[in-house]
CSV table of C-alpha atoms and ligand atoms in Angstrom, one decimal:
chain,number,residue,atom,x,y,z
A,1,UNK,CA,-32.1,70.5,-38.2
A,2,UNK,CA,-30.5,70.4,-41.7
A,3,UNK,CA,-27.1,69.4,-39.7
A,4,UNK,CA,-28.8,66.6,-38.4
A,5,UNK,CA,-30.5,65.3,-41.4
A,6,UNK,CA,-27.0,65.5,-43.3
A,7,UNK,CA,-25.0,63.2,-40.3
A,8,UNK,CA,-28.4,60.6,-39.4
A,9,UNK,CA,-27.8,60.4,-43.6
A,10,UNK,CA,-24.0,59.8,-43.2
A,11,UNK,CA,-24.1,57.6,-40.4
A,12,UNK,CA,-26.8,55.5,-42.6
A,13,UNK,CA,-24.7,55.4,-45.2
A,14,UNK,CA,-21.9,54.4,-43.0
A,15,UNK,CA,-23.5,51.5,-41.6
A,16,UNK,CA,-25.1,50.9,-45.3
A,17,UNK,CA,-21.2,50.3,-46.3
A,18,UNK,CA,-20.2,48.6,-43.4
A,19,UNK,CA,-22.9,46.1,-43.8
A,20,UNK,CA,-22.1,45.5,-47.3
A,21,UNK,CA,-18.4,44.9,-46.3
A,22,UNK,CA,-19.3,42.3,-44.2
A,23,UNK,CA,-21.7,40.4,-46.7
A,24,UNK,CA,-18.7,40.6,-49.3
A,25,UNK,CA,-16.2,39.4,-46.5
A,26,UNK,CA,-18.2,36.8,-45.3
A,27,UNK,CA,-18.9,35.7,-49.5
A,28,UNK,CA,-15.0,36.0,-50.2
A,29,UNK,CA,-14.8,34.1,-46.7
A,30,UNK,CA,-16.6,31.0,-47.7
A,31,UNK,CA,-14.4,30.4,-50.4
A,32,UNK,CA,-11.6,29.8,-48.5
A,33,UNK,CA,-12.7,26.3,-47.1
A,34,UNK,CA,-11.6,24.3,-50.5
A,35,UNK,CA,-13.6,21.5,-52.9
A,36,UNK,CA,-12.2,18.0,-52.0
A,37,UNK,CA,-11.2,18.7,-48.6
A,38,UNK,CA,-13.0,16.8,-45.6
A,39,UNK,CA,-13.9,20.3,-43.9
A,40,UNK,CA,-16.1,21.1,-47.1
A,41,UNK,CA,-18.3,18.3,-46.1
A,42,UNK,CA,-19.6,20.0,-42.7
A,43,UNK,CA,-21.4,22.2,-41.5
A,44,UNK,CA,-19.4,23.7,-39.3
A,45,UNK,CA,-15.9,23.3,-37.7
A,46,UNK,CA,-15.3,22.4,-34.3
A,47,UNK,CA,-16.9,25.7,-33.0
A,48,UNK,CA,-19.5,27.9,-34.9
A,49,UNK,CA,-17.8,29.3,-38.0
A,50,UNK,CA,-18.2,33.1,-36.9
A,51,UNK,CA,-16.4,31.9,-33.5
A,52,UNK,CA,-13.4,30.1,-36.1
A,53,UNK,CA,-13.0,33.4,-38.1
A,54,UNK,CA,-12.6,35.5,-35.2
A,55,UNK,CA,-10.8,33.6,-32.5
A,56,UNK,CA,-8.9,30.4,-34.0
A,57,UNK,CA,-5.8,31.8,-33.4
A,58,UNK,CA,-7.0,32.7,-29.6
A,59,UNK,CA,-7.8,29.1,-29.2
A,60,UNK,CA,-4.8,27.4,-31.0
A,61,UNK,CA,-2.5,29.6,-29.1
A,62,UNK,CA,-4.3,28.5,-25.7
A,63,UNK,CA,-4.1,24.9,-26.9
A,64,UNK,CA,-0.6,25.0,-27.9
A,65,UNK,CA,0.5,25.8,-23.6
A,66,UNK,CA,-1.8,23.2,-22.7
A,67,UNK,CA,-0.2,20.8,-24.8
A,68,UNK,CA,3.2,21.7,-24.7
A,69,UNK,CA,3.2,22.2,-21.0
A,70,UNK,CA,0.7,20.0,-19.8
A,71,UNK,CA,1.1,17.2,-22.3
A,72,UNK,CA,-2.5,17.5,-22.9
A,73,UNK,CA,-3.2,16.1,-26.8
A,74,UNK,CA,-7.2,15.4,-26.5
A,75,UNK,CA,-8.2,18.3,-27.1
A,76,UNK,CA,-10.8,19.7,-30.5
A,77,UNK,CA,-8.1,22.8,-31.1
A,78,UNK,CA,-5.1,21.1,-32.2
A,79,UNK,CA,-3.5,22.4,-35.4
A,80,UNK,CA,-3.1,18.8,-36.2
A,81,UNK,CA,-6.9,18.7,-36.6
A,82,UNK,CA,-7.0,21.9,-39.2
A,83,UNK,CA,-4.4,20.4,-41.0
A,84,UNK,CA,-6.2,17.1,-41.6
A,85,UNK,CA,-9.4,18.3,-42.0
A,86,UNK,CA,-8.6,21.4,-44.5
A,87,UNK,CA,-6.3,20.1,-46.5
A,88,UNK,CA,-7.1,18.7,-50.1
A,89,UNK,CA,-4.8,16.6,-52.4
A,90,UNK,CA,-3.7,16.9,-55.9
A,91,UNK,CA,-4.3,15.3,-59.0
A,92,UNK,CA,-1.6,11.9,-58.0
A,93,UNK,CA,-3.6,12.1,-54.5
A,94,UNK,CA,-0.6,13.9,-52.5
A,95,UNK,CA,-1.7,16.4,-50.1
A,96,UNK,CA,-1.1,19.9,-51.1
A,97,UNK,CA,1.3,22.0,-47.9
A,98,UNK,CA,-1.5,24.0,-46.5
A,99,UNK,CA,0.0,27.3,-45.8
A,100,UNK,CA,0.8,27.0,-50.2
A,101,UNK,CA,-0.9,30.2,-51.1
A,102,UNK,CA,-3.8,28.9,-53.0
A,103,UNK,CA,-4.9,26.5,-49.8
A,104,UNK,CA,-7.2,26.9,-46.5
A,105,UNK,CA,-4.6,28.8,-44.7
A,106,UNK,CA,-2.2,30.5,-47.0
A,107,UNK,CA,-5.2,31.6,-48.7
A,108,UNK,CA,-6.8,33.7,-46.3
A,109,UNK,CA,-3.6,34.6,-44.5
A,110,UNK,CA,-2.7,36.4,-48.1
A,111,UNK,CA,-5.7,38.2,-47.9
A,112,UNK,CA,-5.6,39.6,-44.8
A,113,UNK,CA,-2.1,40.1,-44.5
A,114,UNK,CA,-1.2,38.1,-42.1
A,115,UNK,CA,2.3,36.6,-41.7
A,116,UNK,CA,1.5,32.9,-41.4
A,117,UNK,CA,4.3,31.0,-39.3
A,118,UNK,CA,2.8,27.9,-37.5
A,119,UNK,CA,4.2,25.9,-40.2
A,120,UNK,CA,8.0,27.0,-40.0
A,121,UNK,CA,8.0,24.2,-37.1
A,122,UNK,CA,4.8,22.3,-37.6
A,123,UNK,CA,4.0,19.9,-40.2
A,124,UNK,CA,1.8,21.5,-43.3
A,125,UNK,CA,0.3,18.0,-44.5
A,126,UNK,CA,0.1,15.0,-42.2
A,127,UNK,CA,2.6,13.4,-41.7
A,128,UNK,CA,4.1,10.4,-39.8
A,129,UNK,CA,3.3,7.9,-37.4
A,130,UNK,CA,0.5,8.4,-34.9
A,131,UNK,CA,-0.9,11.7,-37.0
A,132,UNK,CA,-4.3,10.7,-37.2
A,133,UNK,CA,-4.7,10.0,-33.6
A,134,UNK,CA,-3.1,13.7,-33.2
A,135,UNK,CA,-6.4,15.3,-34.8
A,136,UNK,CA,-8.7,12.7,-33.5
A,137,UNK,CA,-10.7,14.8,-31.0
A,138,UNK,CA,-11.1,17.5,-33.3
A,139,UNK,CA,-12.7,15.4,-35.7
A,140,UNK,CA,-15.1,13.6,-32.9
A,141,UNK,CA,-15.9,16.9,-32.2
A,142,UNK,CA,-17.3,18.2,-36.0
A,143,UNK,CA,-18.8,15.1,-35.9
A,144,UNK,CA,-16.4,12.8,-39.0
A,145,UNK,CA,-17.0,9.6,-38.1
A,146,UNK,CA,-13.4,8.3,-38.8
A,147,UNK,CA,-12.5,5.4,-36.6
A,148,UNK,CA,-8.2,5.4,-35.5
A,149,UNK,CA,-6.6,2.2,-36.6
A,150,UNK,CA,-3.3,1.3,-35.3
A,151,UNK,CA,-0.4,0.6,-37.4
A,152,UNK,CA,2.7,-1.2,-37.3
A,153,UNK,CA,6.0,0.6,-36.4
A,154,UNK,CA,8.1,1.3,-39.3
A,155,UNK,CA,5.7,1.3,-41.8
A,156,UNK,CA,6.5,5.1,-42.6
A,157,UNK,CA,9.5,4.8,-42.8
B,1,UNK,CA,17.9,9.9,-5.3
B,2,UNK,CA,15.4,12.6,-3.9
B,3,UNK,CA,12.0,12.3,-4.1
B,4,UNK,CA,9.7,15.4,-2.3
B,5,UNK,CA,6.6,13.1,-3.3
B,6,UNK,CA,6.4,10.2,-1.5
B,7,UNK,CA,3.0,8.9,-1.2
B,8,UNK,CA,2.1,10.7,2.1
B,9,UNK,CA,1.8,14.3,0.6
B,10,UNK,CA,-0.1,12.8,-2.0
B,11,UNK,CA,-4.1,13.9,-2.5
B,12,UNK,CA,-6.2,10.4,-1.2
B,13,UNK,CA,-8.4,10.0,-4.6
B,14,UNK,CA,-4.9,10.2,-6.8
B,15,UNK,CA,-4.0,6.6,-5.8
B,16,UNK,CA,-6.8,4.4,-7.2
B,17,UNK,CA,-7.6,6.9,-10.0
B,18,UNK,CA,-3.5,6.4,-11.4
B,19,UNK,CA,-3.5,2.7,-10.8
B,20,UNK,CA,-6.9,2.3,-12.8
B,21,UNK,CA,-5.6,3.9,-15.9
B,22,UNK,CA,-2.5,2.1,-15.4
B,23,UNK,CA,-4.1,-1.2,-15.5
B,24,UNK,CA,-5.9,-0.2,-18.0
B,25,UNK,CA,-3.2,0.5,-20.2
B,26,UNK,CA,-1.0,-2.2,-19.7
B,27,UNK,CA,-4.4,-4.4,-20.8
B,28,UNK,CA,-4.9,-2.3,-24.1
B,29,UNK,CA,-0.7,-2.7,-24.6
B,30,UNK,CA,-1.1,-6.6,-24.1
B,31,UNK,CA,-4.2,-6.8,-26.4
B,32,UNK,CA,-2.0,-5.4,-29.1
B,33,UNK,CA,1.0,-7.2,-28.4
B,34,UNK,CA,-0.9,-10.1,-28.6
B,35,UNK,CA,-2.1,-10.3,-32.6
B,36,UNK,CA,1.4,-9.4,-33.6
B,37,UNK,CA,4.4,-11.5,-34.0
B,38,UNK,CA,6.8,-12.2,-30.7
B,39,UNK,CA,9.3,-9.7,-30.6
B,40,UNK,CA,7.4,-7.1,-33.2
B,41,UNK,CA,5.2,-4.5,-30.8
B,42,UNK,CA,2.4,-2.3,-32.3
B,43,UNK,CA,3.2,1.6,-30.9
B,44,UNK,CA,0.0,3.0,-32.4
B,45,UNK,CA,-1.8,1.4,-29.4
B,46,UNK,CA,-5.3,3.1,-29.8
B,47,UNK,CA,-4.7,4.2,-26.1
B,48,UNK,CA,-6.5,7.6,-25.4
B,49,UNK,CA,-5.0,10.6,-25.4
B,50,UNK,CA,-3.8,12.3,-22.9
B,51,UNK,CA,-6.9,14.7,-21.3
B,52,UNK,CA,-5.2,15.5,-17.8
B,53,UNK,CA,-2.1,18.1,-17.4
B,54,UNK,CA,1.0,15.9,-16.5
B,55,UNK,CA,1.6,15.9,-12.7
B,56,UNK,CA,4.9,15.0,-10.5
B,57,UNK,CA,3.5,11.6,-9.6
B,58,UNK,CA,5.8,10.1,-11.9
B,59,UNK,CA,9.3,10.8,-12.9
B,60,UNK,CA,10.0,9.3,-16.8
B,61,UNK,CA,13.9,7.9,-17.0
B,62,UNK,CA,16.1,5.6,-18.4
B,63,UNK,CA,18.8,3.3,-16.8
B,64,UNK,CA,21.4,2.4,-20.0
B,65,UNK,CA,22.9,-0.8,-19.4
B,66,UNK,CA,26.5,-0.1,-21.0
B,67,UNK,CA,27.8,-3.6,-20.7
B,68,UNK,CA,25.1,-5.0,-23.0
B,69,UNK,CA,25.9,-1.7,-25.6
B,70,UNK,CA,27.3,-3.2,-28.4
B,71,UNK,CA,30.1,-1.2,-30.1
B,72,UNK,CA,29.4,-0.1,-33.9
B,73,UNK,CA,25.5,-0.6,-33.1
B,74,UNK,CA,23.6,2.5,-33.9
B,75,UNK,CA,20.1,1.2,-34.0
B,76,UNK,CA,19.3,3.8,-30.9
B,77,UNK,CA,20.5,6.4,-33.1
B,78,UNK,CA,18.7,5.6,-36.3
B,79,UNK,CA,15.6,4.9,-34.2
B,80,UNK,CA,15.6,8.7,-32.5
B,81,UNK,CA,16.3,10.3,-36.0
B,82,UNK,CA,13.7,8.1,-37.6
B,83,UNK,CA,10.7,8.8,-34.8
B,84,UNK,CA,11.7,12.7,-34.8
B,85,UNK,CA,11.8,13.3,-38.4
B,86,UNK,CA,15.7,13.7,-38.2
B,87,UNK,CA,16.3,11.8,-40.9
B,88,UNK,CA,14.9,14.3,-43.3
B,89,UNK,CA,17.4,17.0,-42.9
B,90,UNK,CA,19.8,17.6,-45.5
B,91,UNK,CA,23.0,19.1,-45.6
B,92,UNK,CA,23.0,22.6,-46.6
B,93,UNK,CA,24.1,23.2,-50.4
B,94,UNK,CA,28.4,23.6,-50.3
B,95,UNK,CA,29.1,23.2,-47.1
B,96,UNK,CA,31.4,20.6,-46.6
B,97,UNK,CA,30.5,17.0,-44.7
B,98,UNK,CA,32.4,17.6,-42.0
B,99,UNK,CA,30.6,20.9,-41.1
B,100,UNK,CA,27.5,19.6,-41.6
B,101,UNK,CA,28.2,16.5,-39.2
B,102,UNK,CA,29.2,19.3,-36.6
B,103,UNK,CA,26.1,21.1,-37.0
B,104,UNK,CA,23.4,19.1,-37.9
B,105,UNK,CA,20.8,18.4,-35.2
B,106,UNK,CA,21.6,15.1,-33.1
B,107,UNK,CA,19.2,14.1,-30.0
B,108,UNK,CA,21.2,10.4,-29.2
B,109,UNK,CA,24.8,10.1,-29.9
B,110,UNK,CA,27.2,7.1,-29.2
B,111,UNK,CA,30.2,7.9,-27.2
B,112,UNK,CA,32.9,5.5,-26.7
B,113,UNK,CA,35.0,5.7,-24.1
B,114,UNK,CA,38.4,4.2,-23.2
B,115,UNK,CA,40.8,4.0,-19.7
B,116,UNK,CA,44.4,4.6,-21.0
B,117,UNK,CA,45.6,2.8,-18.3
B,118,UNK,CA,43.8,-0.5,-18.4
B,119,UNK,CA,42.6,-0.6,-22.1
B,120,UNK,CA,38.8,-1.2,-21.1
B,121,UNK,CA,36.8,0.6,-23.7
B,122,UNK,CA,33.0,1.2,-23.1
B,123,UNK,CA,29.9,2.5,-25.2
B,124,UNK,CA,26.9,3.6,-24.3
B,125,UNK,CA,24.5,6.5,-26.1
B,126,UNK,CA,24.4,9.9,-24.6
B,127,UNK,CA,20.9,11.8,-25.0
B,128,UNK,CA,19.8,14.7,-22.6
B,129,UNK,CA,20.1,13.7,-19.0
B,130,UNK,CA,16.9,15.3,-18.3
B,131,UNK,CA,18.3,16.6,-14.9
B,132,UNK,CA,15.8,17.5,-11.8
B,133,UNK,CA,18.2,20.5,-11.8
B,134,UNK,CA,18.6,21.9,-15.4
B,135,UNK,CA,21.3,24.4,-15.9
B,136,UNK,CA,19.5,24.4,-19.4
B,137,UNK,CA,16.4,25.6,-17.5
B,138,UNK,CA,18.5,28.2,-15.1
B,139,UNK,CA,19.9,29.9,-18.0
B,140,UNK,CA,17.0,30.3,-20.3
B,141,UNK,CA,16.1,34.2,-20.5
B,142,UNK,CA,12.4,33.5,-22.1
B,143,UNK,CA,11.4,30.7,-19.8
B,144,UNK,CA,11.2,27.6,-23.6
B,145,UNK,CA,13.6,25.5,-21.7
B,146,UNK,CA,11.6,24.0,-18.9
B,147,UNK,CA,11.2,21.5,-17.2
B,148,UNK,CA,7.7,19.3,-17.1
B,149,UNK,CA,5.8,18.1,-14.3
B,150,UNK,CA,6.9,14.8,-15.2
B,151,UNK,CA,10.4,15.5,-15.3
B,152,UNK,CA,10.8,16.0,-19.4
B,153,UNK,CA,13.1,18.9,-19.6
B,154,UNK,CA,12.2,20.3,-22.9
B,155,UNK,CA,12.0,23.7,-25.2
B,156,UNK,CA,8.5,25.8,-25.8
B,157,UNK,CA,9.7,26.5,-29.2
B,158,UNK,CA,6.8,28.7,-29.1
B,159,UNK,CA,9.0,31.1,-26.6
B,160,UNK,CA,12.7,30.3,-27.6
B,161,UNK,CA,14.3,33.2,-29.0
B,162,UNK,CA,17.5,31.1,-30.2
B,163,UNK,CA,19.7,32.5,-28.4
B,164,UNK,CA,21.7,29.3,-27.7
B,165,UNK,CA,22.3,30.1,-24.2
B,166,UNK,CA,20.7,26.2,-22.6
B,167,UNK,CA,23.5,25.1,-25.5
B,168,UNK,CA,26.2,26.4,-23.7
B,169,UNK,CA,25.0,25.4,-19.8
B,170,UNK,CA,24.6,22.2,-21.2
B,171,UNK,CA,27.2,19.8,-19.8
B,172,UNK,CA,26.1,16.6,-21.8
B,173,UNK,CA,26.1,18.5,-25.2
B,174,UNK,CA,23.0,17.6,-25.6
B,175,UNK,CA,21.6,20.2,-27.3
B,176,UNK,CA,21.2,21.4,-31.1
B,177,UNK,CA,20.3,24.7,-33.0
B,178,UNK,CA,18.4,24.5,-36.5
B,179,UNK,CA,19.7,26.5,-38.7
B,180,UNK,CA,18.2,26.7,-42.3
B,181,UNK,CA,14.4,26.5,-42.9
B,182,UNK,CA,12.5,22.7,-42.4
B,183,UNK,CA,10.2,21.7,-44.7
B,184,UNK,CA,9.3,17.9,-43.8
B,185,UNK,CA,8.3,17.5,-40.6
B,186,UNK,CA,6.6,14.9,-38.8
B,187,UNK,CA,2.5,16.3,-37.7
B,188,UNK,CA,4.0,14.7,-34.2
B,189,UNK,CA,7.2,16.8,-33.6
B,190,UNK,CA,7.0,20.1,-35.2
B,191,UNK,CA,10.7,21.7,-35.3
B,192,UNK,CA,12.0,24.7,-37.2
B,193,UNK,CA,14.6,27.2,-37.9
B,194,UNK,CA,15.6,29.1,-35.4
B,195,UNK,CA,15.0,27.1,-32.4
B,196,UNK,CA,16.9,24.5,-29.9
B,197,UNK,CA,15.9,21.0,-29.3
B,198,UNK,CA,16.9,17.6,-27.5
B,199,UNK,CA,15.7,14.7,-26.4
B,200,UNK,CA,12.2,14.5,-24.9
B,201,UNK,CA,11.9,10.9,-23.7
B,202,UNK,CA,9.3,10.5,-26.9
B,203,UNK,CA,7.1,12.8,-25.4
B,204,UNK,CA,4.3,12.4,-27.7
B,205,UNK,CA,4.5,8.9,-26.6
B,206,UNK,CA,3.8,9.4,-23.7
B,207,UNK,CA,1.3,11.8,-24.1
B,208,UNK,CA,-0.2,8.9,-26.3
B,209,UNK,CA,-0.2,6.7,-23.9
B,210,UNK,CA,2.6,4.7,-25.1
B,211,UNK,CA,4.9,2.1,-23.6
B,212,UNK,CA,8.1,3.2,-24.5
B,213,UNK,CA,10.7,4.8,-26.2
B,214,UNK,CA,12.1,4.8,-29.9
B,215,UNK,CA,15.6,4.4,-28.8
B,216,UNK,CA,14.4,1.6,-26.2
B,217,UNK,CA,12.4,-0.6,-28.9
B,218,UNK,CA,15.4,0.0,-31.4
B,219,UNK,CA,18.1,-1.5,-29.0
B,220,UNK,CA,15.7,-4.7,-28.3
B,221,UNK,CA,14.8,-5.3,-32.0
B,222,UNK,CA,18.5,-5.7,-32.5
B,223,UNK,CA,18.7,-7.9,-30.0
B,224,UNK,CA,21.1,-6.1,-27.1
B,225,UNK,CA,18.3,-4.7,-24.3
B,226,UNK,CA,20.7,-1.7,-23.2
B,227,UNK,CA,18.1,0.8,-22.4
B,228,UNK,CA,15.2,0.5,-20.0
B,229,UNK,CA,12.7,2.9,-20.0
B,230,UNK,CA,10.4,3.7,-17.0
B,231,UNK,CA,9.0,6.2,-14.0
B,232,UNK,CA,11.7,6.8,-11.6
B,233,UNK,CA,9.0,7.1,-8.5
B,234,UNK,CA,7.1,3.7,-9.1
B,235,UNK,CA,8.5,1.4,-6.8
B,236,UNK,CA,7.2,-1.6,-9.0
B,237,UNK,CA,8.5,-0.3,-12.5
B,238,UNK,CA,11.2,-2.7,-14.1
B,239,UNK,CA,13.3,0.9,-14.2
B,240,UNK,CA,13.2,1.1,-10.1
B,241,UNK,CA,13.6,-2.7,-9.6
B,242,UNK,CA,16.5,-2.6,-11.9
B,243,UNK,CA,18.1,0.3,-10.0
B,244,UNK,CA,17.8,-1.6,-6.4
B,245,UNK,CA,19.6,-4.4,-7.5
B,246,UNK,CA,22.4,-3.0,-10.1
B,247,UNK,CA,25.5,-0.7,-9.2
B,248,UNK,CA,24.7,2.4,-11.4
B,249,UNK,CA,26.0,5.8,-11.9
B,250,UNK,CA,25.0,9.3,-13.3
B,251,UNK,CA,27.8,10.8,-15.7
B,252,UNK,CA,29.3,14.2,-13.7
B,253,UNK,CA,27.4,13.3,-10.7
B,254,UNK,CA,29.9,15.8,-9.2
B,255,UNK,CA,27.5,18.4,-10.9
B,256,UNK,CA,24.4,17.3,-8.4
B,257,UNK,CA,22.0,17.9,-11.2
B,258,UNK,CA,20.4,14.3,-10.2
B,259,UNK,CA,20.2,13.1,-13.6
B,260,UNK,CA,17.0,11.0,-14.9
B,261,UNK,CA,18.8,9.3,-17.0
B,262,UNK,CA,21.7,6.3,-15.3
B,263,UNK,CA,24.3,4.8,-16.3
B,264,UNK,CA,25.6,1.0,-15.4
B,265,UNK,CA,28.7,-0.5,-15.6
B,266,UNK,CA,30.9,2.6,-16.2
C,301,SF4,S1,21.2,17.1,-20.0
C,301,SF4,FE1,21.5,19.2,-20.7
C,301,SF4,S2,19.7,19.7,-22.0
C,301,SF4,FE2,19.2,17.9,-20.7
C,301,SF4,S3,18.3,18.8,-18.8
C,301,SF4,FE3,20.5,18.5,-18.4
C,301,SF4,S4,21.4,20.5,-18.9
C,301,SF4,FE4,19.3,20.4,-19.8
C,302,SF4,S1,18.1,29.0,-27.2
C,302,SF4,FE1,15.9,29.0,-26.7
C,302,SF4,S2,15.6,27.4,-25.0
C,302,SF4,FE2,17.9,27.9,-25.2
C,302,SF4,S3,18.3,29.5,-23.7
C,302,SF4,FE3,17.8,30.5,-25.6
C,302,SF4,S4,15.6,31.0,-25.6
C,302,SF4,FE4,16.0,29.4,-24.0
């Protein structure tokens, strides 16, 4: 009876901590989206934000076969899209590399540890030609109204 | 050439569907064309993004006129390094130039080539061939060099391990490595250490819904119209029409890797 008592307390206390983990996760979490980028205007991304935490790395990895094999560039979970939408810029307006350890990714990668290495290949501010209409979808779908405008050839360059 | 997809295997609703969005872009194309100067073509045609997987209905290739390549003209060159973000590699600290010109990554190269016993010299660039049968493809142990349904052979740098081995099966040297660390690439062609690459006929172009290629708009801007660029299995594309009626070759056709890329007047 006493045994009992002793491990409903533990496991209460168990769940007491894990609970209190979470809320401190999820504070510490909310920091990571930064002041001055687009992202910290929405609500939400381009899929609930406890779906993002959890499984943006499922969905960018299943987006990055589609695209690479399939040529398919429409869709809401292109990395382009993160890029654009999380990154802020610095004082002279020049976008700050978001895998930098004080930015969206790099950030939150430090923290939990991960090793981040998306951007060995891909680009960590846009960049280029045609790299708006790269994260186009996933704008239309967190609902920023930002309309594409085409521009001349060359003009990057 | 061989072509397993002649209209008859096709699904019946694939027709109409292809022709629409055809139509439809060669109207967006011409709106665009229209509010700019002659000769000076807007690429960032707002044309949507491509929402379908690629299928074999078309073949991309170009047919390189090498008559009309002009020698010590390398706008096709500076146009591929420009569009891929090439042009911001830099040479490793101390190694020497000519190492670096070895080493560094090249997607479009001129080659000039003379008979010894006549004295004819000819240019004409060399890119990846983008074979129907890629040795590249054959010899890959991870599966990164493949071939796309619309006959891009390209590398998943996702799965290439670096091993080099497409490098070697190569017989256009088409192929290069990346050795040191990138840090300014282009948000439309990610490339890193570690990895091989090569031509891909533009492929977010075409994914884009794009007319053409870098290396095609280059050669016309300077005036020579060398390079057409087009689907090999439309019988009305300016690629196919141009094929019927000029003599053209692919380079080692003794290798029967039935090259997408032709050659004429060699
Ligand atoms: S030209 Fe070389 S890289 Fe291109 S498909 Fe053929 S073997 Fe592969
Ligand atoms: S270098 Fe990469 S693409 Fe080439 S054979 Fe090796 S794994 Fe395949």
């Amino acid at each position: 009876m006493a045994k009992a008592a002793v491990r409903a307390g533990l496991v209460a206390v168990g769940l007491a901590w894990v609970l209190v983990t979470q809320v401190v996760l999820a504070a510490d979490a909310k920091t990571y989206v930064l002041e001055g980028s687009k992202a910290a205007a929405l609500e939400s991304c381009v899929e609930p934000t406890d779906v993002m935490r959890r499984k943006h790395m499922e969905l960018i990895k299943h987006q990055r076969d589609a695209t690479v094999h399939g040529g398919i560039r429409s869709s809401k979970h292109s990395l382009a899209g993160c890029v654009e939408c999380h990154i802020r810029t610095d004082a002279d307006q020049v976008p700050t590399p978001i895998h930098q350890k004080d930015e969206f990714c790099g950030a939150c990668h430090a923290f939990a540890a991960v090793n981040l290495n998306c951007f060995d290949c891909h680009a960590s501010v846009p960049k280029g030609p045609g790299a708006e209409l790269a994260s186009h979808a996933a704008f239309q779908a967190a609902g920023v109204d930002r309309s594409i405008q085409a521009r001349p050839d060359g003009e990057d360059h | 050439m061989k072509d397993h997809h002649e209209p008859t295997d096709r699904p019946a609703d694939a027709g109409p569907a292809d022709s629409g969005r055809r139509a439809f872009m060669g109207v967006a194309a011409g709106v665009a064309g229209a509010v700019v100067a002659p000769g000076v073509v807007l690429h960032s045609v707002a044309a949507a993004p491509r929402s379908e997987a690629v299928t074999g209905d078309v073949r991309w290739g170009l047919l390189i006129d090498t008559a009309k390549c002009a020698d010590g003209c390398s706008a096709c060159v500076e146009a591929c390094d420009r569009e891929n973000g090439l042009n911001l590699q830099n040479k490793p600290e101390g190694a020497s130039q000519e190492h670096w010109d070895d080493q560094k990554a090249v997607w479009i190269r001129k080659v000039k080539l003379q008979d010894n016993q006549t004295g004819r010299v000819t240019n004409l660039p060399m890119m990846c061939q983008h074979c129907e049968n890629p040795p590249c493809v054959d010899v890959c142990p991870t599966g990164a060099s493949f071939k796309r349904a619309d006959g891009i052979v390209m590398v998943d740098r996702h799965t290439c391990i670096g091993c080099r081995y497409c490098m070697m099966a190569c017989p256009y040297k088409a192929r290069s490595f990346i050795h040191k660390v990138m840090e300014d690439q282009l948000t439309r062609v990610p490339r890193g250490k570690g990895c091989v690459e090569s031509c891909n006929l533009c492929v977010h172009r075409r994914d884009f819904g794009e007319e053409s290629t870098a290396c095609v708009d280059a050669c016309r801007e300077a005036g020579h119209e060398a390079i057409v660029f087009g689907d090999l299995k439309d019988p009305e594309s300016a690629i196919r029409k141009q094929l019927a009626e000029t003599a053209s070759r692919q380079i080692r056709e003794d290798l029967s890797l039935n090259t997408g890329v032709r050659y004429s007047g060699i």
